[in-house]
Amino acid sequence: MQLSFDSQPAGQIDTPALASYVFEKDNRIEGALAAIDQATGGRLKRLAESGELSGKPLEATLVHDPPGLAAERLLLVGAGKPDKFDGAMLRKVAGTALRWLRAKSVTRMTFLLREGERNAAGAEAAAEGLLLASFDSDFYKTEKKNNKAMESVALAGPEGAPVEDLKAGMERGRIIGEAQNFTRTLVNEPSNRLTPRILAERGEAMACECGLGVEVLDEKRIADLKMGALLSVAQGSIEPPRVIVVTYSPARAKPGAPVLGLVGKAVTFDTGGISIKPSEGMEKMKYDMAGGAAMLGTMKALSALKPAVKVVAVIPATENMPGGKAQKPGDVQFAMSGKSIEVLNTDAEGRLILADGITYAKKLGCTHLVDAATLTGAIVVALANINAGVFTNNQEFEERVLASARRAGEKMWPMPLDDEYRDMIKSTIADIQNISGGRGGGASVGAAFLREFTEDTPWVHLDIAGTAWLDEQKPWAAKGPTGVAVRTLVDLAMNL
Ligand code: BES
Ligand code: ZN
Ligand code: ZN
């Protein structure tokens, strides 16, 4: 999808569809819409007064052949209460406009930002919303019955708004939106088309295209490095594991500056291993690499946005299969850190591969760590698909990540990680066990296991099991992979 900027006055924009938004209750036909209302001889005001143009969140109203405008159609999307309006809502509004028009076979549109006061941030959010809405999960349909695509979208602002600011914001939104869609593309791939080796190739290709450093560790290097926890998961599959390391290293990074490590879980398919999962819904476990894919998307965006700090992504990638060589409940493994682990449940494999990913990221010199992982079903029970769960060993660093999430419009919520959770993973035979004896607190138990490998390094764990996949389509988004965590992590790196 092409994205461009149109600096003409809204009334003169010659397009199949001009889209904008209206607020609830106060009938505010202000900002850029005032000019349109005037051009149409007060038609918008009348529609608002009659109640037809209600402004209710994401309600769409279409006006054909609007008088006085060069556009063939005018689409107005409800933006809800003006005091609740934020970047997250603007993203949804812009995305809804695109998908609504696309369903009517419209292939070109212009999205008009109303107020000039939030200039760059508004343009960024709108561009993201438009790009994210253009994504669909029907990769392998050979006959696209609804063969409709939005080919080009222009962004426009109110008259007098600073065009350079809007263009800069739009450009950032384009970079981030495309990076998030790159993540979604990887997550959407079925496991037969995205093995650990193929994921490594895709990561390598992206890194080369973007001028990032990249190294892929194969099964031999992984064994030489004694990544016993990762290898224990991989041994059940005939597909060999990989560790993908992508590096962004700015020339201007000062000595002693922080180095951000991004560790992403990439289980390209999680059967559960010998502790096998029920067959119902198992197909969804192709998304168990969403954490790793989020790190690749983040690196793609950072290569263009160029933060001041060094960032290293470490992505352990494997299948979790119950092959003849698979590990069995009760097996004891040695992680790269030297810690021994009793594997009581082979389905708690994400924490095993992340243990070695975290140790390796520290070895590469990372001073701050964030991991993202579809780690537990328990976080889905706690937070559904609304919030990602956030765990930490360092409150200050967690606050920075949460601030980034708020700015990026990604919902994340702090979860507890008291010392007591550590007691729940004491093993009788080894240093720790990979599940607790009891039933409760599964998400915190998983986080407590990871904490054992972070030592003193400030670390934040994002459990994205609930938020990485959308089970139902939304007016602004397709059903399927969401690309969650990319925007938050980009913001974090840009502000570290
Ligand atoms: N990949 C799953 C987490 C998951 C489960 C995501 C359900 C989405 C929906 C992870 O590897 C896993 O299987 N975790 C187990 C841990 C348990 C055995 C302690 C879980 O949550 O059931
Ligand atoms: Zn599992
Ligand atoms: Zn898993």
Coordinates of C-alpha atoms and ligand atoms in Angstrom, one line a residue:
M1 CA 0.0 0.0 0.0
Q2 CA 1.3 3.4 -1.1
L3 CA 1.2 6.2 1.6
S4 CA 1.7 9.8 0.7
F5 CA 0.9 13.3 1.9
D6 CA -1.5 15.7 0.3
S7 CA -1.2 19.3 1.2
Q8 CA -4.1 20.6 -0.8
P9 CA -7.1 22.2 1.0
A10 CA -9.5 19.3 1.8
G11 CA -12.3 20.6 -0.5
Q12 CA -10.0 20.4 -3.5
I13 CA -8.7 16.9 -2.9
D14 CA -9.8 14.8 -5.9
T15 CA -10.2 11.3 -4.6
P16 CA -12.7 8.4 -4.7
A17 CA -13.1 8.8 -0.9
L18 CA -12.2 11.5 1.6
A19 CA -12.4 10.1 5.2
S20 CA -12.3 11.9 8.5
Y21 CA -14.0 11.7 11.9
V22 CA -16.6 13.2 14.2
F23 CA -17.0 13.4 17.9
E24 CA -19.9 12.4 20.1
K25 CA -22.4 14.7 21.7
D26 CA -21.0 18.2 21.2
N27 CA -21.6 18.3 17.4
R28 CA -18.1 19.7 17.0
I29 CA -17.8 20.4 13.3
E30 CA -14.6 22.2 13.8
G31 CA -11.0 22.1 12.6
A32 CA -10.6 20.7 9.2
L33 CA -14.3 19.6 9.1
A34 CA -15.5 23.2 9.4
A35 CA -14.2 24.0 5.9
I36 CA -15.9 20.9 4.6
D37 CA -19.2 21.7 6.3
Q38 CA -19.1 25.1 4.7
A39 CA -18.3 23.8 1.3
T40 CA -21.3 21.4 1.5
G41 CA -23.6 24.2 2.6
G42 CA -23.8 23.0 6.2
R43 CA -24.7 19.5 5.4
L44 CA -22.6 18.0 8.2
K45 CA -24.1 20.3 10.8
R46 CA -27.6 19.2 9.7
L47 CA -26.6 15.5 9.8
A48 CA -25.2 16.0 13.3
E49 CA -28.3 17.9 14.5
S50 CA -30.6 15.2 13.2
G51 CA -28.6 12.6 15.1
E52 CA -27.6 10.6 12.0
L53 CA -24.0 11.7 12.5
S54 CA -23.7 10.6 16.1
G55 CA -20.0 10.3 16.5
K56 CA -20.4 7.0 18.4
P57 CA -17.1 5.1 18.4
L58 CA -16.4 3.7 15.0
E59 CA -19.8 4.2 13.6
A60 CA -19.4 5.0 9.9
T61 CA -21.5 7.5 7.9
L62 CA -21.1 7.8 4.1
V63 CA -22.1 10.8 2.0
H64 CA -22.1 10.3 -1.7
D65 CA -21.2 13.1 -4.2
P66 CA -20.8 15.7 -1.4
P67 CA -21.7 19.1 -2.9
G68 CA -18.8 21.5 -3.0
L69 CA -16.1 18.9 -2.6
A70 CA -13.8 17.4 -5.3
A71 CA -14.0 14.0 -3.6
E72 CA -16.5 11.5 -4.8
R73 CA -17.4 10.3 -1.3
L74 CA -17.1 11.6 2.2
L75 CA -16.8 9.0 5.0
L76 CA -17.1 10.1 8.6
V77 CA -16.1 7.7 11.3
G78 CA -17.3 8.2 14.9
A79 CA -14.4 9.0 17.3
G80 CA -16.3 8.9 20.6
K81 CA -16.1 11.5 23.3
P82 CA -13.6 14.3 22.5
D83 CA -12.0 14.2 26.0
K84 CA -11.3 10.4 25.6
F85 CA -9.8 10.8 22.2
D86 CA -6.2 9.7 22.0
G87 CA -3.6 8.1 19.6
A88 CA -5.1 4.7 20.2
M89 CA -8.6 5.9 19.1
L90 CA -7.2 7.7 16.1
R91 CA -5.4 4.5 15.0
K92 CA -8.7 2.6 15.2
V93 CA -10.6 5.4 13.4
A94 CA -8.2 5.5 10.5
G95 CA -8.1 1.8 10.3
T96 CA -11.9 1.5 10.4
A97 CA -12.2 4.0 7.6
L98 CA -9.7 2.0 5.4
R99 CA -11.4 -1.4 6.0
W100 CA -14.9 0.1 5.6
L101 CA -14.1 1.7 2.2
R102 CA -12.1 -1.3 1.0
A103 CA -15.1 -3.5 1.6
K104 CA -16.9 -1.2 -0.9
S105 CA -14.2 -1.8 -3.4
V106 CA -12.7 1.6 -3.0
T107 CA -9.0 1.4 -3.9
R108 CA -7.8 5.0 -3.2
M109 CA -8.6 7.2 -0.3
T110 CA -7.4 10.3 1.6
F111 CA -7.6 10.4 5.4
L112 CA -8.0 13.9 6.7
L113 CA -6.6 14.7 10.2
R114 CA -8.8 17.3 11.9
E115 CA -7.0 19.2 14.5
G116 CA -3.5 20.6 13.9
E117 CA -2.5 20.7 17.6
R118 CA -1.3 17.1 17.8
N119 CA 0.4 17.4 14.5
A120 CA 3.3 14.9 14.3
A121 CA 1.9 12.4 16.8
G122 CA -1.5 12.4 15.2
A123 CA 0.0 11.9 11.7
E124 CA 2.1 9.0 13.1
A125 CA -0.9 7.3 14.7
A126 CA -3.1 7.7 11.6
A127 CA -0.4 6.3 9.4
E128 CA 0.1 3.3 11.7
G129 CA -3.7 2.7 11.8
L130 CA -4.0 2.8 8.0
L131 CA -1.1 0.4 7.5
L132 CA -2.1 -2.0 10.2
A133 CA -5.7 -2.1 8.8
S134 CA -4.4 -3.0 5.3
F135 CA -3.0 -6.3 6.7
D136 CA -4.9 -9.5 6.0
S137 CA -4.2 -13.1 7.0
D138 CA -5.4 -14.9 3.8
F139 CA -1.9 -15.5 2.5
Y140 CA -2.6 -18.8 0.9
K141 CA -6.0 -18.3 -0.7
T142 CA -5.4 -19.1 -4.4
E143 CA -8.7 -17.4 -5.4
K144 CA -9.2 -14.2 -3.6
K145 CA -12.9 -13.8 -3.9
N146 CA -12.8 -10.5 -2.0
N147 CA -9.9 -9.4 -4.1
K148 CA -10.0 -5.9 -2.8
A149 CA -6.9 -4.0 -1.8
M150 CA -6.5 -0.4 -0.8
E151 CA -3.8 0.6 -3.3
S152 CA -2.9 4.1 -2.2
V153 CA -3.8 6.3 0.8
A154 CA -3.0 9.9 1.2
L155 CA -2.9 11.7 4.5
A156 CA -4.0 15.3 4.7
G157 CA -4.2 17.9 7.5
P158 CA -6.2 20.9 8.3
E159 CA -5.4 24.1 6.4
G160 CA -2.5 26.0 8.1
A161 CA -1.1 23.0 10.0
P162 CA 2.7 22.6 9.7
V163 CA 3.1 20.3 6.8
E164 CA 6.7 19.3 7.6
D165 CA 5.7 18.1 11.1
L166 CA 2.8 16.1 9.7
K167 CA 5.0 14.6 7.0
A168 CA 7.7 13.6 9.6
G169 CA 5.0 12.0 11.8
M170 CA 3.6 10.1 8.9
E171 CA 7.0 8.8 7.9
R172 CA 7.6 7.5 11.5
G173 CA 4.1 5.9 11.4
R174 CA 4.9 4.3 8.1
I175 CA 8.2 2.8 9.4
I176 CA 6.6 1.5 12.5
G177 CA 3.4 0.2 10.8
E178 CA 5.4 -1.6 8.2
A179 CA 7.6 -3.2 10.8
Q180 CA 4.6 -4.3 12.8
N181 CA 3.1 -5.9 9.7
F182 CA 6.4 -7.6 9.0
T183 CA 6.1 -9.2 12.5
R184 CA 2.5 -10.2 11.7
T185 CA 3.5 -11.7 8.4
L186 CA 6.0 -14.0 10.2
V187 CA 3.5 -14.9 12.9
N188 CA 0.8 -15.8 10.4
E189 CA 3.0 -18.3 8.6
P190 CA 2.1 -21.9 9.3
S191 CA 4.8 -24.0 10.9
N192 CA 5.5 -26.1 7.8
R193 CA 6.4 -22.8 6.1
L194 CA 8.3 -21.3 8.9
T195 CA 10.7 -23.7 10.6
P196 CA 13.5 -22.4 12.8
R197 CA 15.8 -22.5 9.8
I198 CA 13.4 -20.5 7.6
L199 CA 12.7 -18.0 10.4
A200 CA 16.5 -17.5 10.6
E201 CA 16.7 -16.9 6.8
R202 CA 13.9 -14.4 7.0
G203 CA 15.6 -12.6 9.9
E204 CA 18.9 -12.6 8.0
A205 CA 17.3 -11.2 4.8
M206 CA 15.6 -8.4 6.8
A207 CA 18.8 -7.5 8.6
C208 CA 20.8 -7.4 5.4
E209 CA 18.2 -5.3 3.7
C210 CA 18.1 -2.9 6.6
G211 CA 21.9 -2.6 7.2
L212 CA 21.7 -4.4 10.6
G213 CA 24.3 -6.8 11.9
V214 CA 23.2 -10.4 11.9
E215 CA 24.6 -13.8 13.1
V216 CA 22.7 -17.1 13.1
L217 CA 23.9 -19.8 15.4
D218 CA 23.4 -23.3 14.1
E219 CA 22.9 -26.5 16.2
K220 CA 26.7 -27.0 16.4
R221 CA 27.4 -23.5 17.7
I222 CA 24.5 -23.8 20.1
A223 CA 26.0 -27.1 21.5
D224 CA 29.5 -25.5 21.7
L225 CA 28.0 -22.7 23.7
K226 CA 26.4 -25.3 26.0
M227 CA 22.8 -24.0 25.6
G228 CA 21.5 -27.2 27.1
A229 CA 18.0 -25.8 27.9
L230 CA 17.4 -24.8 24.3
L231 CA 18.8 -28.0 23.0
S232 CA 16.6 -30.0 25.4
V233 CA 13.5 -28.6 23.7
A234 CA 14.9 -29.0 20.2
Q235 CA 15.9 -32.6 20.6
G236 CA 12.3 -33.8 20.1
S237 CA 12.2 -32.5 16.5
I238 CA 14.1 -33.4 13.3
E239 CA 14.2 -29.6 12.6
P240 CA 17.4 -28.2 14.1
P241 CA 17.2 -25.1 16.3
R242 CA 18.7 -21.7 15.6
V243 CA 19.6 -18.6 17.6
I244 CA 19.1 -15.5 15.6
V245 CA 21.2 -12.5 16.7
V246 CA 20.4 -9.1 15.1
T247 CA 22.5 -6.1 16.1
Y248 CA 21.9 -2.3 15.7
S249 CA 25.0 -0.5 16.6
P250 CA 25.1 3.3 16.2
A251 CA 28.4 5.0 15.7
R252 CA 27.4 7.7 18.1
A253 CA 26.7 5.3 21.1
K254 CA 28.9 6.6 24.0
P255 CA 31.1 4.2 25.9
G256 CA 29.3 3.1 29.1
A257 CA 25.9 3.8 27.5
P258 CA 23.2 1.2 28.0
V259 CA 22.9 -1.7 25.6
L260 CA 19.3 -2.9 25.2
G261 CA 18.9 -6.7 24.8
L262 CA 15.6 -8.0 23.2
V263 CA 15.1 -11.7 23.8
G264 CA 12.1 -13.2 21.9
K265 CA 10.6 -16.7 22.3
A266 CA 10.4 -18.3 18.9
V267 CA 8.8 -21.8 19.2
T268 CA 7.7 -22.2 15.6
F269 CA 5.3 -24.9 16.7
D270 CA 4.4 -25.9 20.3
T271 CA 2.9 -29.4 20.4
G272 CA 3.7 -29.5 24.1
G273 CA 6.3 -32.3 23.5
I274 CA 5.8 -35.5 25.5
S275 CA 3.5 -33.4 27.8
I276 CA 1.4 -33.1 24.7
K277 CA -1.4 -30.5 24.3
P278 CA -5.0 -31.4 23.5
S279 CA -5.6 -31.4 19.7
E280 CA -8.4 -28.9 19.9
G281 CA -7.0 -25.5 19.0
M282 CA -3.5 -26.8 18.7
E283 CA -3.2 -25.2 15.3
K284 CA -2.9 -21.9 16.9
M285 CA 0.4 -22.9 18.4
K286 CA 2.1 -21.7 15.2
Y287 CA 2.0 -18.3 16.8
D288 CA 4.3 -19.4 19.6
M289 CA 7.1 -17.5 17.9
A290 CA 5.3 -14.1 18.2
G291 CA 7.8 -12.9 20.8
G292 CA 10.8 -13.6 18.4
A293 CA 8.9 -12.1 15.5
A294 CA 8.2 -8.9 17.5
M295 CA 11.9 -8.5 18.1
L296 CA 12.7 -8.8 14.4
G297 CA 10.0 -6.2 13.6
T298 CA 11.4 -3.9 16.3
M299 CA 14.9 -4.2 14.8
K300 CA 13.5 -3.4 11.3
A301 CA 11.9 -0.2 12.6
L302 CA 15.0 0.8 14.6
S303 CA 17.3 0.4 11.5
A304 CA 15.3 3.3 10.0
L305 CA 14.6 5.4 13.1
K306 CA 18.2 5.1 14.4
P307 CA 18.1 5.4 18.2
A308 CA 21.2 6.6 20.1
V309 CA 21.7 3.3 21.9
K310 CA 23.0 -0.1 20.8
V311 CA 20.2 -2.8 20.6
V312 CA 20.8 -6.5 20.3
A313 CA 18.0 -9.0 19.5
V314 CA 18.5 -12.6 20.6
I315 CA 15.9 -15.0 19.3
P316 CA 16.1 -18.7 20.3
A317 CA 14.1 -20.6 17.7
T318 CA 13.0 -24.3 17.8
E319 CA 10.0 -26.6 17.4
N320 CA 8.6 -28.3 20.5
M321 CA 7.9 -31.9 19.3
P322 CA 7.4 -35.3 20.9
G323 CA 9.8 -37.2 18.6
G324 CA 11.7 -40.3 19.6
K325 CA 14.5 -38.3 21.0
A326 CA 12.3 -35.9 22.9
Q327 CA 13.0 -35.0 26.5
K328 CA 10.7 -36.6 29.0
P329 CA 9.2 -35.4 32.2
G330 CA 11.7 -35.7 35.0
D331 CA 14.7 -35.2 32.8
V332 CA 17.5 -32.9 34.2
Q333 CA 19.1 -30.4 31.9
F334 CA 22.0 -27.9 32.3
A335 CA 21.3 -24.4 31.1
M336 CA 24.1 -22.3 29.5
S337 CA 24.4 -20.4 32.8
G338 CA 25.3 -23.7 34.6
K339 CA 22.0 -24.0 36.5
S340 CA 20.4 -27.4 36.5
I341 CA 16.8 -27.7 35.6
E342 CA 14.3 -30.5 36.3
V343 CA 11.9 -30.6 33.4
L344 CA 8.7 -31.7 35.0
N345 CA 6.5 -30.6 32.1
T346 CA 7.9 -30.5 28.5
D347 CA 5.1 -28.0 27.6
A348 CA 6.7 -25.3 29.7
E349 CA 9.4 -25.0 27.0
G350 CA 9.4 -21.3 26.4
R351 CA 11.1 -20.6 29.7
L352 CA 13.7 -23.2 28.9
I353 CA 14.8 -21.6 25.6
L354 CA 14.5 -18.0 27.0
A355 CA 16.8 -19.0 29.9
D356 CA 19.6 -19.6 27.4
G357 CA 18.6 -16.6 25.3
I358 CA 18.8 -14.3 28.4
T359 CA 22.2 -15.8 29.4
Y360 CA 23.5 -15.3 25.9
A361 CA 22.2 -11.7 25.6
K362 CA 24.1 -10.9 28.9
K363 CA 27.2 -12.5 27.5
L364 CA 26.9 -10.2 24.4
G365 CA 27.1 -7.2 26.8
C366 CA 23.4 -6.2 27.2
T367 CA 22.9 -4.0 30.2
H368 CA 19.1 -4.0 30.0
L369 CA 16.9 -6.8 29.0
V370 CA 13.3 -7.1 27.7
D371 CA 11.9 -10.4 26.7
A372 CA 8.6 -11.0 24.9
A373 CA 7.0 -14.4 24.9
T374 CA 3.7 -16.3 24.4
L375 CA 4.7 -17.9 27.7
T376 CA 1.6 -19.0 29.6
G377 CA -2.1 -19.8 29.3
A378 CA -2.4 -18.3 32.8
I379 CA -1.8 -14.8 31.5
V380 CA -4.8 -15.3 29.1
V381 CA -6.9 -16.3 32.1
A382 CA -5.8 -13.2 34.1
L383 CA -5.8 -10.5 31.4
A384 CA -7.6 -12.1 28.3
N385 CA -6.5 -10.5 25.0
I386 CA -6.7 -7.0 26.5
N387 CA -3.4 -6.5 28.3
A388 CA 0.0 -8.0 28.0
G389 CA 1.4 -9.0 31.4
V390 CA 4.5 -7.2 32.6
F391 CA 7.0 -8.7 35.1
T392 CA 10.3 -7.3 36.4
N393 CA 13.3 -7.5 38.7
N394 CA 13.7 -3.7 38.6
Q395 CA 10.7 -1.3 39.2
E396 CA 12.4 1.7 37.6
F397 CA 13.0 -0.1 34.3
E398 CA 9.5 -1.5 34.4
E399 CA 8.1 2.0 34.7
R400 CA 10.0 3.0 31.6
V401 CA 8.6 0.1 29.6
L402 CA 5.1 0.9 30.9
A403 CA 5.5 4.5 29.9
S404 CA 6.6 3.4 26.4
A405 CA 3.5 1.2 26.2
R406 CA 1.2 4.1 27.1
R407 CA 2.8 6.3 24.5
A408 CA 2.6 3.6 21.9
G409 CA -1.0 2.8 22.7
E410 CA -0.3 -0.8 23.6
K411 CA -2.1 -2.0 26.7
M412 CA 0.2 -3.6 29.3
W413 CA -0.3 -4.2 33.0
P414 CA 2.2 -4.8 35.8
M415 CA 2.0 -8.3 37.4
P416 CA 3.5 -9.4 40.7
L417 CA 6.9 -11.2 41.0
D418 CA 7.5 -11.5 44.8
D419 CA 10.4 -13.6 46.1
E420 CA 7.9 -16.2 47.2
Y421 CA 7.3 -17.3 43.7
R422 CA 10.8 -18.5 43.6
D423 CA 10.0 -21.1 46.3
M424 CA 7.4 -22.6 44.0
I425 CA 10.1 -23.8 41.5
K426 CA 12.5 -25.4 44.0
S427 CA 13.4 -28.9 42.8
T428 CA 14.3 -31.9 44.8
I429 CA 16.8 -33.2 42.4
A430 CA 18.1 -30.0 40.6
D431 CA 18.5 -26.3 41.2
I432 CA 15.1 -25.4 39.9
Q433 CA 12.1 -27.1 38.1
N434 CA 10.3 -25.7 35.1
I435 CA 6.8 -25.7 36.6
S436 CA 5.5 -25.3 40.2
G437 CA 4.0 -28.1 42.2
G438 CA 0.7 -26.2 42.7
R439 CA -1.9 -24.8 40.4
G440 CA -2.1 -21.1 40.9
G441 CA -0.1 -18.1 39.7
G442 CA 1.1 -19.7 36.5
A443 CA 2.2 -16.5 34.8
S444 CA 4.2 -15.3 37.8
V445 CA 5.8 -18.8 38.2
G446 CA 6.9 -18.6 34.6
A447 CA 8.4 -15.2 35.2
A448 CA 10.1 -16.3 38.4
F449 CA 11.8 -19.1 36.4
L450 CA 13.1 -16.5 33.9
R451 CA 14.3 -14.2 36.7
E452 CA 16.7 -17.0 37.8
F453 CA 18.8 -16.3 34.7
T454 CA 18.8 -12.5 34.7
E455 CA 20.8 -12.1 37.9
D456 CA 21.5 -8.3 38.5
T457 CA 20.6 -7.1 35.0
P458 CA 17.5 -4.9 34.9
W459 CA 14.9 -7.0 33.1
V460 CA 11.3 -6.8 32.0
H461 CA 9.3 -9.8 30.8
L462 CA 6.3 -9.3 28.6
D463 CA 3.9 -12.3 28.5
I464 CA 2.0 -11.7 25.2
A465 CA 0.2 -15.1 25.0
G466 CA -3.2 -13.3 25.2
T467 CA -2.4 -10.2 23.0
A468 CA -0.3 -11.6 20.1
W469 CA -3.4 -13.1 18.4
L470 CA -6.8 -11.7 17.7
D471 CA -9.5 -14.5 17.6
E472 CA -12.2 -12.2 16.1
Q473 CA -11.7 -9.5 13.5
K474 CA -12.2 -5.9 14.5
P475 CA -13.5 -3.0 12.3
W476 CA -9.9 -1.8 12.2
A477 CA -8.0 -5.1 12.1
A478 CA -8.0 -8.6 10.6
K479 CA -8.4 -11.7 12.7
G480 CA -5.0 -13.2 13.4
P481 CA -1.6 -11.9 14.4
T482 CA -1.4 -8.5 16.1
G483 CA 2.3 -7.7 16.1
V484 CA 2.0 -6.6 19.8
A485 CA 5.1 -5.2 21.6
V486 CA 6.8 -3.8 18.4
R487 CA 5.5 -0.2 19.0
T488 CA 6.4 -0.3 22.8
L489 CA 9.9 -1.6 22.2
V490 CA 10.6 0.9 19.4
D491 CA 9.5 3.7 21.8
L492 CA 11.7 2.2 24.6
A493 CA 14.8 2.1 22.4
M494 CA 14.2 5.6 21.1
N495 CA 14.0 7.0 24.6
L496 CA 16.5 4.9 26.6
Ligands
BES1 N1 3.0 -21.6 24.3 C1 2.4 -22.0 25.6 C2 1.6 -20.8 26.2 C3 0.2 -20.7 25.7 C4 -0.8 -21.5 26.2 C5 -0.1 -19.6 24.9 C6 -2.1 -21.3 25.8 C7 -1.4 -19.5 24.5 C8 -2.4 -20.3 24.9 C9 3.5 -22.4 26.6 O1 4.6 -23.0 26.0 C10 2.8 -23.4 27.5 O2 2.4 -24.4 27.0 N2 2.7 -23.1 28.7 C11 2.1 -23.9 29.7 C12 2.9 -23.9 30.9 C13 2.4 -24.9 32.0 C14 2.8 -26.3 31.5 C15 3.1 -24.7 33.3 C16 0.7 -23.4 29.9 O3 0.5 -22.2 30.1 O4 -0.3 -24.2 29.9
ZN2 ZN 4.3 -25.1 25.7
ZN3 ZN 5.1 -22.4 24.1

